[in-house]
Coordinates of C-alpha atoms and ligand atoms in Angstrom, one line a residue:
M1 CA 0.1 0.2 0.3
S2 CA 1.6 3.2 -1.1
H3 CA 1.4 6.2 1.1
Y4 CA 0.6 9.8 0.5
D5 CA 0.0 13.0 2.3
L6 CA -2.7 14.1 0.1
I7 CA -4.5 12.5 -2.8
L8 CA -6.7 14.5 -5.7
I9 CA -9.2 11.5 -6.3
G10 CA -10.8 12.2 -10.0
A11 CA -9.3 15.1 -12.9
G12 CA -12.5 17.1 -12.7
H13 CA -12.5 20.7 -13.5
A14 CA -12.0 21.9 -9.6
H15 CA -8.7 19.8 -9.5
L16 CA -7.2 21.0 -12.5
G17 CA -7.7 24.3 -11.3
V18 CA -6.1 23.3 -8.1
L19 CA -3.1 21.9 -10.2
R20 CA -3.0 25.3 -12.3
R21 CA -2.8 27.1 -9.3
W22 CA -0.2 25.0 -7.5
A23 CA 1.9 25.1 -10.6
R24 CA 1.9 28.8 -10.9
L25 CA 2.3 29.5 -6.9
E26 CA 4.2 27.6 -4.4
R27 CA 2.6 23.9 -4.0
P28 CA 2.1 22.7 -0.3
P29 CA 4.6 20.6 1.3
G30 CA 4.1 16.9 1.3
R31 CA 3.9 13.7 -0.8
I32 CA 0.9 15.0 -3.4
A33 CA -1.0 12.2 -6.3
L34 CA -3.6 13.3 -9.0
L35 CA -5.3 9.7 -9.1
S36 CA -7.0 9.9 -12.6
A37 CA -9.0 7.1 -15.0
G38 CA -7.3 8.3 -17.9
H39 CA -4.4 10.5 -19.0
E40 CA -6.7 13.0 -20.5
A41 CA -9.2 15.3 -18.6
W42 CA -12.1 15.8 -21.2
Y43 CA -13.6 19.4 -21.0
S44 CA -18.0 18.8 -21.4
G45 CA -18.3 22.8 -22.2
M46 CA -16.4 21.8 -26.1
L47 CA -17.8 18.3 -26.5
P48 CA -20.9 19.9 -28.2
G49 CA -18.8 21.4 -30.7
L50 CA -16.9 18.7 -31.0
L51 CA -20.1 16.6 -32.1
A52 CA -21.0 19.4 -34.5
G53 CA -17.5 19.3 -36.3
R54 CA -16.4 22.9 -35.3
H55 CA -14.1 21.3 -32.7
V56 CA -11.2 18.4 -33.5
A57 CA -10.5 16.0 -30.2
A58 CA -7.2 17.8 -29.2
D59 CA -8.7 21.1 -28.7
C60 CA -11.0 19.8 -26.4
R61 CA -8.8 17.8 -23.7
I62 CA -6.1 18.5 -21.3
E63 CA -3.2 16.3 -20.9
L64 CA -2.5 15.8 -17.4
A65 CA 1.3 14.8 -17.2
P66 CA 2.7 17.8 -17.8
L67 CA 0.2 19.8 -15.6
C68 CA 1.0 17.3 -13.0
R69 CA 4.8 17.6 -13.7
A70 CA 4.2 21.7 -13.4
A71 CA 2.4 21.6 -9.9
K72 CA 5.4 18.9 -8.9
V73 CA 2.3 16.0 -8.2
E74 CA 2.8 12.7 -8.9
L75 CA -0.1 11.2 -11.5
I76 CA -1.4 7.8 -11.2
I77 CA -3.4 6.7 -13.8
G78 CA -6.1 4.5 -12.1
E79 CA -9.6 3.7 -11.4
A80 CA -11.0 4.3 -7.8
E81 CA -13.2 1.4 -7.1
A82 CA -13.7 1.1 -3.2
L83 CA -13.0 3.6 -0.7
S84 CA -12.8 3.8 3.2
A85 CA -13.6 6.5 4.8
M86 CA -12.6 5.8 7.8
Q87 CA -8.9 4.5 6.7
R88 CA -8.4 6.6 4.1
Q89 CA -7.4 4.1 2.1
V90 CA -8.6 3.9 -1.9
Q91 CA -8.9 0.5 -3.5
L92 CA -8.2 0.5 -7.3
S93 CA -9.4 -1.6 -9.6
D94 CA -6.7 -2.9 -10.9
G95 CA -6.0 -4.4 -7.6
R96 CA -3.5 -1.4 -6.1
G97 CA -3.9 0.3 -2.7
L98 CA -3.3 4.2 -2.0
N99 CA -3.9 5.4 1.2
A100 CA -3.5 9.0 2.6
E101 CA -3.7 11.8 4.7
W102 CA -5.8 13.6 3.0
L103 CA -8.1 13.1 0.6
S104 CA -9.9 15.1 -2.3
L105 CA -12.7 13.7 -4.2
N106 CA -13.5 15.6 -7.3
V107 CA -15.1 12.5 -9.6
G108 CA -18.0 14.0 -11.5
A109 CA -21.0 11.6 -11.7
R110 CA -22.7 9.3 -13.9
V111 CA -25.9 9.2 -16.6
A112 CA -28.9 7.1 -15.1
C113 CA -29.5 4.1 -17.6
P114 CA -33.6 3.1 -17.5
P115 CA -33.9 -0.6 -16.7
Q116 CA -33.6 -2.7 -19.6
Q117 CA -34.8 -6.3 -21.1
G118 CA -33.8 -7.5 -24.0
A119 CA -30.7 -6.6 -26.6
G120 CA -33.0 -4.8 -29.5
M121 CA -32.0 -1.0 -28.3
Q122 CA -27.9 0.0 -28.7
V123 CA -27.3 1.8 -25.4
L124 CA -24.8 4.9 -24.9
A125 CA -24.3 7.5 -21.9
V126 CA -22.6 10.4 -22.5
K127 CA -20.0 10.0 -19.3
P128 CA -17.2 9.1 -19.1
F129 CA -16.2 11.0 -22.5
A130 CA -13.7 8.9 -23.6
D131 CA -15.9 5.9 -24.0
F132 CA -19.1 7.8 -25.2
L133 CA -16.7 9.3 -28.1
S134 CA -15.5 6.1 -29.4
G135 CA -19.1 4.8 -29.2
W136 CA -20.4 7.9 -31.0
Q137 CA -17.9 6.8 -33.6
N138 CA -18.9 2.9 -34.3
W139 CA -22.6 4.8 -34.6
Q140 CA -21.4 7.7 -37.0
A141 CA -19.9 5.3 -39.4
D142 CA -23.7 3.7 -39.7
P143 CA -26.5 6.6 -39.1
Q144 CA -29.6 5.2 -37.6
P145 CA -32.8 6.8 -36.1
L146 CA -31.7 8.0 -32.7
A147 CA -33.4 9.3 -29.1
I148 CA -31.8 11.6 -26.6
L149 CA -33.1 11.2 -23.0
G150 CA -32.4 14.3 -21.2
G151 CA -33.8 17.5 -21.4
G152 CA -31.3 19.5 -19.2
A153 CA -28.7 21.5 -21.2
A154 CA -26.3 18.6 -22.1
G155 CA -29.1 16.7 -23.8
V156 CA -30.6 20.1 -25.9
E157 CA -27.0 20.5 -27.0
L158 CA -26.4 16.8 -28.2
A159 CA -29.7 17.2 -30.4
L160 CA -28.9 20.4 -31.7
A161 CA -25.3 19.2 -32.3
L162 CA -26.8 15.8 -33.2
A163 CA -29.8 16.4 -35.4
N164 CA -27.9 16.9 -39.1
Q165 CA -26.4 13.6 -38.4
V166 CA -28.7 10.9 -37.8
P167 CA -32.3 10.2 -39.9
Q168 CA -34.5 11.1 -37.1
L169 CA -34.3 12.6 -33.6
A170 CA -36.3 12.4 -30.8
L171 CA -35.7 14.1 -27.5
F172 CA -37.1 13.1 -24.2
C173 CA -37.7 15.6 -21.5
R174 CA -38.7 13.6 -17.9
G175 CA -41.0 17.6 -17.4
P176 CA -40.3 20.5 -19.4
L177 CA -37.5 21.0 -21.9
L178 CA -34.9 23.2 -19.6
A179 CA -36.9 23.0 -16.4
G180 CA -34.5 25.8 -14.2
H181 CA -34.3 28.0 -16.6
S182 CA -36.2 31.1 -18.0
A183 CA -38.9 30.8 -20.2
G184 CA -37.4 32.9 -22.7
L185 CA -34.8 30.3 -23.5
R186 CA -36.8 27.9 -23.3
L187 CA -38.8 29.1 -26.0
R188 CA -34.8 30.0 -27.9
A189 CA -34.4 25.8 -27.8
L190 CA -37.8 24.6 -28.5
G191 CA -37.6 26.9 -31.8
H192 CA -34.0 25.8 -32.5
L193 CA -35.1 21.8 -31.7
H194 CA -38.2 22.5 -34.3
Q195 CA -35.9 23.8 -36.9
R196 CA -33.5 20.9 -37.2
R197 CA -36.6 19.0 -36.9
V198 CA -35.9 17.0 -33.4
R199 CA -38.9 15.4 -31.7
V200 CA -39.2 17.1 -28.3
R201 CA -41.6 15.3 -25.9
E202 CA -41.8 17.1 -22.4
D203 CA -43.4 15.4 -19.2
C204 CA -42.3 11.9 -20.7
P205 CA -40.0 9.9 -18.4
I206 CA -38.8 6.8 -19.6
S207 CA -39.5 4.1 -17.2
R208 CA -37.7 0.8 -18.9
I209 CA -36.7 -0.2 -22.0
D210 CA -38.2 -3.1 -23.7
G211 CA -36.1 -4.7 -27.0
D212 CA -36.3 -1.6 -28.9
C213 CA -38.8 0.2 -27.7
L214 CA -38.9 3.0 -25.0
I215 CA -41.9 3.0 -22.2
S216 CA -43.4 5.7 -20.5
G217 CA -45.4 4.8 -17.5
A218 CA -47.1 1.9 -19.7
A219 CA -47.4 3.0 -22.9
P220 CA -44.8 2.4 -26.0
V221 CA -43.1 5.9 -27.0
W222 CA -40.5 5.5 -29.2
R223 CA -39.1 2.6 -31.4
G224 CA -35.8 2.8 -32.5
P225 CA -31.9 1.0 -32.6
R226 CA -30.3 3.6 -30.9
L227 CA -30.2 5.5 -27.3
L228 CA -28.3 8.5 -26.1
L229 CA -28.0 9.1 -22.1
A230 CA -27.6 12.7 -21.1
S231 CA -30.4 12.7 -18.3
G232 CA -29.3 14.4 -14.6
A233 CA -26.1 13.3 -12.5
Q234 CA -25.8 9.7 -10.6
A235 CA -23.4 9.0 -8.0
L236 CA -20.5 7.0 -8.4
P237 CA -22.5 3.5 -5.9
W238 CA -18.9 3.7 -4.0
L239 CA -19.2 7.0 -2.0
A240 CA -22.2 6.1 -0.5
Q241 CA -20.5 2.5 0.7
S242 CA -17.4 4.2 1.9
G243 CA -18.9 5.6 5.0
L244 CA -18.9 9.1 4.2
D245 CA -22.1 10.8 4.8
C246 CA -24.2 11.0 1.6
D247 CA -27.4 12.7 0.6
A248 CA -30.2 10.6 -0.4
A249 CA -28.9 10.2 -3.8
G250 CA -25.7 9.1 -2.7
F251 CA -23.4 12.4 -3.1
V252 CA -21.2 13.4 -0.4
Q253 CA -22.4 15.9 1.7
I254 CA -19.6 18.8 2.8
A255 CA -19.5 21.6 4.5
T256 CA -18.4 25.0 3.4
T257 CA -14.9 24.4 3.9
L258 CA -15.3 21.8 1.2
Q259 CA -15.0 19.0 4.5
S260 CA -17.2 15.7 4.4
H261 CA -19.7 16.6 7.5
T262 CA -18.3 13.2 9.4
H263 CA -14.9 13.4 8.0
P264 CA -13.3 16.2 7.7
H265 CA -9.6 14.6 6.5
I266 CA -11.7 13.9 3.2
F267 CA -12.7 16.7 1.2
A268 CA -15.6 16.7 -1.7
V269 CA -16.2 19.4 -5.1
G270 CA -18.0 19.1 -7.9
D271 CA -20.5 16.9 -9.2
C272 CA -20.1 14.5 -6.6
A273 CA -20.4 16.6 -3.6
S274 CA -23.7 17.3 -2.2
L275 CA -23.9 21.4 -0.7
P276 CA -26.6 23.7 -0.3
G277 CA -26.8 26.7 -3.2
T278 CA -24.9 24.4 -5.6
R279 CA -26.3 22.9 -9.0
K280 CA -24.8 19.8 -11.2
S281 CA -22.6 21.8 -13.2
G282 CA -19.1 22.3 -14.5
V283 CA -19.1 26.3 -13.8
Y284 CA -19.7 25.3 -9.7
S285 CA -16.8 23.0 -9.6
V286 CA -14.8 26.1 -11.3
R287 CA -15.6 28.3 -8.7
Q288 CA -14.9 25.7 -6.0
A289 CA -11.0 25.0 -7.2
P290 CA -9.7 28.6 -5.5
V291 CA -11.2 27.2 -2.1
L292 CA -10.2 24.1 -2.2
A293 CA -6.5 24.7 -3.4
A294 CA -6.5 27.3 -0.2
N295 CA -7.8 25.0 2.1
L296 CA -6.1 21.8 0.9
N297 CA -2.7 23.9 1.7
A298 CA -4.2 25.1 4.8
V299 CA -4.9 21.7 6.1
L300 CA -0.6 20.3 5.5
R301 CA 0.5 24.0 7.1
G302 CA -2.0 23.8 9.6
L303 CA -3.3 27.3 8.5
P304 CA -6.8 28.3 9.6
L305 CA -9.4 27.4 6.6
R306 CA -12.0 29.6 4.3
A307 CA -15.6 29.4 2.9
Y308 CA -17.2 28.9 -0.2
R309 CA -19.8 30.8 -1.1
P310 CA -21.8 29.9 -3.9
Q311 CA -22.8 32.3 -6.9
R312 CA -26.5 32.6 -6.5
Q313 CA -26.5 32.7 -10.2
S314 CA -24.7 31.2 -13.1
L315 CA -24.4 32.6 -16.3
A316 CA -25.4 29.6 -19.3
L317 CA -24.0 29.1 -23.1
L318 CA -25.8 26.5 -25.0
A319 CA -24.0 25.9 -28.1
T320 CA -26.7 25.7 -30.8
G321 CA -24.9 23.4 -33.1
D322 CA -24.7 26.0 -35.9
G323 CA -21.4 28.5 -34.5
G324 CA -24.1 30.0 -32.5
A325 CA -25.4 30.0 -28.5
L326 CA -28.1 30.7 -26.4
L327 CA -27.4 32.8 -23.4
S328 CA -29.6 32.7 -20.0
W329 CA -28.2 34.8 -17.2
H330 CA -31.1 35.7 -14.6
D331 CA -34.5 35.8 -16.5
Y332 CA -32.6 37.6 -19.4
S333 CA -32.0 35.6 -22.3
A334 CA -30.8 36.0 -25.8
G335 CA -29.7 33.9 -28.7
G336 CA -27.1 34.2 -32.3
Q337 CA -24.1 33.9 -33.5
L338 CA -21.7 36.5 -31.7
F339 CA -22.8 34.2 -28.4
G340 CA -21.3 31.3 -29.9
R341 CA -18.2 32.8 -30.2
W342 CA -18.4 34.2 -26.8
K343 CA -18.5 30.7 -25.7
D344 CA -15.8 29.3 -28.0
Y345 CA -13.4 32.1 -26.2
L346 CA -14.0 31.1 -22.8
D347 CA -14.0 27.3 -23.4
R348 CA -10.6 27.6 -25.6
G349 CA -9.4 30.1 -22.7
F350 CA -10.1 27.3 -20.3
I351 CA -8.2 24.6 -21.8
Q352 CA -5.6 27.7 -22.6
R353 CA -4.8 27.8 -18.5
H354 CA -4.3 24.3 -18.2
R355 CA -2.3 23.5 -20.6
L356 CA 1.3 23.6 -18.5
S357 CA 4.8 22.4 -18.8
G358 CA 7.1 21.5 -16.3
Ligands
FAD401 C1 -22.2 17.1 -23.0 C2 -22.5 17.8 -22.2 C3 -22.4 19.7 -21.7 C4 -22.0 19.8 -20.5 N1 -21.7 21.3 -21.0 C5 -21.5 22.1 -19.9 C6 -21.6 23.4 -19.8 O1 -21.1 24.0 -20.7 N2 -21.3 24.1 -18.3 C7 -21.3 23.5 -17.3 O2 -21.4 24.6 -16.4 N3 -21.2 22.1 -16.8 C8 -21.1 21.5 -18.2 N4 -22.0 20.3 -18.3 C9 -22.1 19.9 -17.0 C10 -20.8 19.1 -16.2 O3 -20.1 18.3 -17.4 C11 -20.4 18.2 -15.1 O4 -21.5 19.5 -14.3 C12 -19.1 19.0 -14.7 O5 -18.1 17.9 -15.6 C13 -19.1 18.5 -13.4 O6 -17.6 18.6 -13.3 P1 -16.9 17.6 -11.8 O7 -14.9 18.3 -11.6 O8 -17.7 17.2 -11.0 O9 -16.2 16.5 -12.5 P2 -16.0 16.1 -14.3 O10 -15.9 17.2 -15.0 O11 -17.4 14.9 -14.4 O12 -14.8 14.9 -13.8 C14 -14.6 13.7 -13.6 C15 -13.4 13.2 -13.4 O13 -12.6 12.0 -12.4 C16 -12.6 11.1 -13.3 N5 -13.5 9.8 -12.5 C17 -14.4 9.3 -12.7 N6 -14.7 8.3 -11.8 C18 -13.3 7.7 -10.8 C19 -12.7 6.9 -10.6 N7 -13.6 5.6 -10.0 N8 -11.2 6.6 -10.5 C20 -10.7 7.7 -10.7 N9 -10.9 8.9 -11.0 C21 -12.3 9.3 -11.8 C22 -13.2 11.3 -14.2 O14 -12.4 10.4 -15.4 C23 -13.4 12.5 -15.0 O15 -11.9 13.1 -15.0 C24 -22.1 19.9 -19.4 C25 -22.8 17.9 -19.6 C26 -22.5 17.6 -20.5 C27 -22.7 16.0 -20.8

């Protein structure tokens, strides 16, 4: 079992921000590692643009080795499959074991899949991104009718990116499309989807997949060969089994210092954490990074910790697949090519900031 002072688990948005800060400024003392399932971190904000053919894969990912070298942090490639919060031990799927004085979790979430009977429908989840992209390449070579599950921002962006690449596309939403966003944004998104001939089914939760059929309640609502899952965040099961205090959905409950309620030696941020006032969105994870970097430094040096205060509102920019974007801020919405260029500028800036060499 290898021992560390601190292990960052998962190369999520917040950990990328921590590494970037430590590469530029002095990093805290001790033996520190990043455990990542892959050699690269994919940036979800650019995924719709990649699928629409507006970016190439190399534009949308960050190589972890140079960033870790610059931050003087060891990079361990492996997938955590179990955690003992009490012993602060991590079990990897390849049999290796790691333990540390301090742990920080930024492992994101996965997407939910309704129960499936039979193999009549091919199903692809949008996460993990690397698996999704290789699966999509196979599908792209042989276009077939497609249904997308998920009426949030990700589902809308994916539908708009893929509408011209498949013979028929249906988008299924549990409630209204873009629930929680302004009515203006919803109307603009519906307009774009109708223009691309995407069949939008609102208030139509899918309860199961039966052969080649999607079932809502007891009624068949769509028949076809392929389903893309882009519906709400689901917690990784090993978090709730770790002994950490988790909410009803299995996400780690944290205090404003970003530490677990029950195990203060373990921090959790981004989609895998649960804190009132935050949403499952990359924007919140990015904003947690400076506080996390400061607090990890503080615990390793014995200094006082800072509190993270979630922003009340966040700006949303949804790619429309044609180079444009829809903007949502409070109750205001707008759309057009100018917002697409702005989104591109912000997305490329995020990637550029993390491309460091050591
Ligand atoms: C198509 C799409 C577009 C989106 N666009 C936006 C957008 O424009 N803006 C926005 O704010 N949000 C967007 N989101 C939501 C956003 O992707 C997530 O909310 C965000 O990625 C969560 O960030 P995170 O820091 O929690 O972790 P993530 O960015 O999800 O990263 C988690 C990391 O942990 C790693 N990992 C997972 N499990 C393990 C394990 N067991 N062991 C080791 N490593 C592991 C993963 O490989 C990954 O690198 C989009 C989502 C999708 C699907």
